Amino acid sequence: METQWLDDSERAAWLRLIAVVELLPGVLDTQLRAEEGMSHFEYFVLAMLSEAPERTLRMTSLAQRTNATLPRLSHVVRRLEGRGLVVRFPCPEDGRATNAQLTDAGWDAVVAAAPGHVDTVRRHVLDPLTLEQLEQLRSIGDALLTRLDPGRQMTALYDPGSSRRSE
């Protein structure tokens, strides 16, 4: 099979996407660390728990929602437990599984962090775009996620019309 090299237009689009993918996590991390003393991934874990029924998820479900490996997630949840933001306990329905639950302090941390996080997202991602570009970004995201997330593990979280997998 012969390589189909990128033309100038494709290369320009690709390099811009890569630049955003590389720069945006640092922008989000910097704001949350400076203002709330947590990483973006820690915030994401807390936010996913905050949206779950009873603020509780199995660790495997939480790993899917955050696109994390179980070892990475366990390490982060252990740190969050140490700060009193999360507790872990055996799953009542399946003793082999472990649940993570957001504590009241964890809820307070998410509530405190959310305004600054949203401001950062607006300032660096949404505000520079016109309404038309915002819709295009959503369409582009949908098109890319069709290939990147064919099982819809993460996409289902963002698509209110889809059904979520059972916990």
Short mmCIF file of C-alpha atoms in Angstrom, two decimals:
data_model
loop_
_atom_site.label_atom_id
_atom_site.label_comp_id
_atom_site.label_asym_id
_atom_site.label_seq_id
_atom_site.Cartn_x
_atom_site.Cartn_y
_atom_site.Cartn_z
CA MET A 1 0.00 0.00 0.00
CA GLU A 2 1.39 3.36 -0.97
CA THR A 3 1.40 6.17 1.60
CA GLN A 4 -1.04 8.94 0.81
CA TRP A 5 0.90 11.96 2.08
CA LEU A 6 -0.89 15.00 3.45
CA ASP A 7 -1.36 17.87 1.04
CA ASP A 8 -0.65 21.42 2.23
CA SER A 9 -4.21 22.05 3.38
CA GLU A 10 -4.45 18.72 5.25
CA ARG A 11 -1.04 19.27 6.84
CA ALA A 12 -2.03 22.76 8.00
CA ALA A 13 -5.25 21.46 9.57
CA TRP A 14 -3.47 18.50 11.19
CA LEU A 15 -0.69 20.62 12.71
CA ARG A 16 -3.22 23.05 14.16
CA LEU A 17 -5.20 20.22 15.71
CA ILE A 18 -2.05 18.73 17.21
CA ALA A 19 -1.07 22.14 18.61
CA VAL A 20 -4.47 22.44 20.32
CA VAL A 21 -4.26 18.85 21.63
CA GLU A 22 -0.80 19.57 23.07
CA LEU A 23 -1.44 23.07 24.48
CA LEU A 24 -4.96 22.83 25.91
CA PRO A 25 -4.25 20.28 28.67
CA GLY A 26 -1.49 22.51 30.04
CA VAL A 27 -3.78 25.55 30.04
CA LEU A 28 -6.49 23.64 31.91
CA ASP A 29 -3.99 22.10 34.35
CA THR A 30 -2.29 25.42 35.08
CA GLN A 31 -5.54 27.17 35.99
CA LEU A 32 -6.83 24.37 38.22
CA ARG A 33 -3.49 23.85 39.99
CA ALA A 34 -3.08 27.59 40.63
CA GLU A 35 -6.63 28.24 41.80
CA GLU A 36 -7.74 24.91 43.31
CA GLY A 37 -4.60 22.85 43.94
CA MET A 38 -5.70 20.01 41.68
CA SER A 39 -4.86 18.73 38.23
CA HIS A 40 -7.33 18.75 35.38
CA PHE A 41 -7.55 14.96 35.57
CA GLU A 42 -8.35 15.11 39.30
CA TYR A 43 -11.06 17.66 38.54
CA PHE A 44 -12.40 15.43 35.75
CA VAL A 45 -12.61 12.45 38.14
CA LEU A 46 -14.45 14.54 40.74
CA ALA A 47 -16.77 15.98 38.08
CA MET A 48 -17.68 12.52 36.75
CA LEU A 49 -18.48 11.36 40.28
CA SER A 50 -20.51 14.52 40.91
CA GLU A 51 -22.75 13.69 37.95
CA ALA A 52 -23.29 10.02 38.88
CA PRO A 53 -26.31 8.76 40.83
CA GLU A 54 -25.52 9.04 44.54
CA ARG A 55 -22.17 10.51 43.42
CA THR A 56 -20.91 6.93 43.16
CA LEU A 57 -19.40 4.84 40.35
CA ARG A 58 -17.61 1.54 40.09
CA MET A 59 -13.94 2.15 39.52
CA THR A 60 -14.21 0.39 36.13
CA SER A 61 -17.02 2.75 35.06
CA LEU A 62 -15.09 5.74 36.32
CA ALA A 63 -12.06 4.57 34.34
CA GLN A 64 -14.20 4.36 31.18
CA ARG A 65 -15.69 7.81 31.73
CA THR A 66 -12.27 9.38 32.23
CA ASN A 67 -10.49 7.27 29.59
CA ALA A 68 -7.98 6.17 32.25
CA THR A 69 -6.33 2.86 32.97
CA LEU A 70 -7.34 1.32 36.29
CA PRO A 71 -3.80 1.69 37.71
CA ARG A 72 -3.68 5.41 36.84
CA LEU A 73 -7.19 5.96 38.18
CA SER A 74 -6.43 4.04 41.39
CA HIS A 75 -3.36 6.19 41.99
CA VAL A 76 -5.34 9.43 41.49
CA VAL A 77 -8.30 8.24 43.58
CA ARG A 78 -5.89 7.26 46.38
CA ARG A 79 -4.56 10.86 46.36
CA LEU A 80 -8.12 12.24 46.36
CA GLU A 81 -8.99 9.89 49.25
CA GLY A 82 -6.02 11.24 51.18
CA ARG A 83 -7.46 14.73 50.78
CA GLY A 84 -10.90 13.58 51.94
CA LEU A 85 -12.56 14.21 48.57
CA VAL A 86 -13.40 10.59 47.67
CA VAL A 87 -13.99 7.34 49.53
CA ARG A 88 -13.71 3.82 48.14
CA PHE A 89 -15.67 0.81 49.34
CA PRO A 90 -16.64 -2.66 48.09
CA CYS A 91 -19.49 -2.66 45.60
CA PRO A 92 -22.61 -4.04 47.36
CA GLU A 93 -23.81 -5.76 44.16
CA ASP A 94 -20.43 -7.35 43.39
CA GLY A 95 -17.93 -7.76 46.20
CA ARG A 96 -15.11 -8.17 43.68
CA ALA A 97 -15.64 -4.60 42.44
CA THR A 98 -14.80 -1.34 44.17
CA ASN A 99 -16.92 1.80 44.17
CA ALA A 100 -15.67 5.37 44.40
CA GLN A 101 -17.92 7.97 45.99
CA LEU A 102 -17.59 11.72 46.13
CA THR A 103 -17.61 13.01 49.71
CA ASP A 104 -19.27 16.25 50.80
CA ALA A 105 -15.81 17.83 50.77
CA GLY A 106 -15.33 16.49 47.23
CA TRP A 107 -18.63 18.03 46.18
CA ASP A 108 -17.55 21.34 47.69
CA ALA A 109 -14.23 21.10 45.79
CA VAL A 110 -16.00 20.54 42.45
CA VAL A 111 -18.43 23.39 43.12
CA ALA A 112 -15.52 25.69 44.03
CA ALA A 113 -13.43 24.68 41.00
CA ALA A 114 -16.18 24.76 38.37
CA PRO A 115 -16.47 28.55 37.85
CA GLY A 116 -12.74 29.03 37.22
CA HIS A 117 -12.63 25.97 34.98
CA VAL A 118 -15.60 27.18 32.94
CA ASP A 119 -14.04 30.65 32.64
CA THR A 120 -10.82 29.07 31.35
CA VAL A 121 -12.71 26.92 28.83
CA ARG A 122 -14.64 29.97 27.65
CA ARG A 123 -11.57 32.21 27.40
CA HIS A 124 -9.33 29.73 25.58
CA VAL A 125 -11.76 27.61 23.54
CA LEU A 126 -15.26 29.02 23.16
CA ASP A 127 -14.91 32.81 23.13
CA PRO A 128 -12.50 32.92 20.14
CA LEU A 129 -15.13 31.10 18.02
CA THR A 130 -18.18 32.47 16.25
CA LEU A 131 -21.49 30.68 16.72
CA GLU A 132 -21.00 29.10 13.31
CA GLN A 133 -17.51 27.90 14.24
CA LEU A 134 -18.80 26.51 17.52
CA GLU A 135 -21.34 24.39 15.63
CA GLN A 136 -18.59 23.34 13.21
CA LEU A 137 -16.39 22.33 16.15
CA ARG A 138 -19.20 20.19 17.51
CA SER A 139 -19.72 18.57 14.09
CA ILE A 140 -15.99 17.99 13.70
CA GLY A 141 -15.86 16.44 17.16
CA ASP A 142 -18.76 14.15 16.29
CA ALA A 143 -17.07 13.05 13.06
CA LEU A 144 -13.75 12.33 14.80
CA LEU A 145 -15.37 10.54 17.73
CA THR A 146 -17.16 8.20 15.34
CA ARG A 147 -13.70 6.80 14.50
CA LEU A 148 -11.91 7.36 17.80
CA ASP A 149 -14.70 6.03 20.05
CA PRO A 150 -16.64 3.45 18.00
CA GLY A 151 -17.93 1.78 21.18
CA ARG A 152 -19.22 5.19 22.35
CA GLN A 153 -17.78 4.71 25.84
CA MET A 154 -16.90 8.38 26.21
CA THR A 155 -19.13 9.81 23.50
CA ALA A 156 -22.28 8.57 25.25
CA LEU A 157 -21.42 10.85 28.17
CA TYR A 158 -21.65 13.93 26.00
CA ASP A 159 -24.62 12.94 23.87
CA PRO A 160 -27.79 13.51 25.91
CA GLY A 161 -29.84 11.55 23.37
CA SER A 162 -27.87 8.36 23.84
CA SER A 163 -28.34 5.79 26.51
CA ARG A 164 -25.56 5.35 29.04
CA ARG A 165 -24.11 2.00 29.86
CA SER A 166 -25.30 0.59 33.15
CA GLU A 167 -23.02 1.10 36.10
#
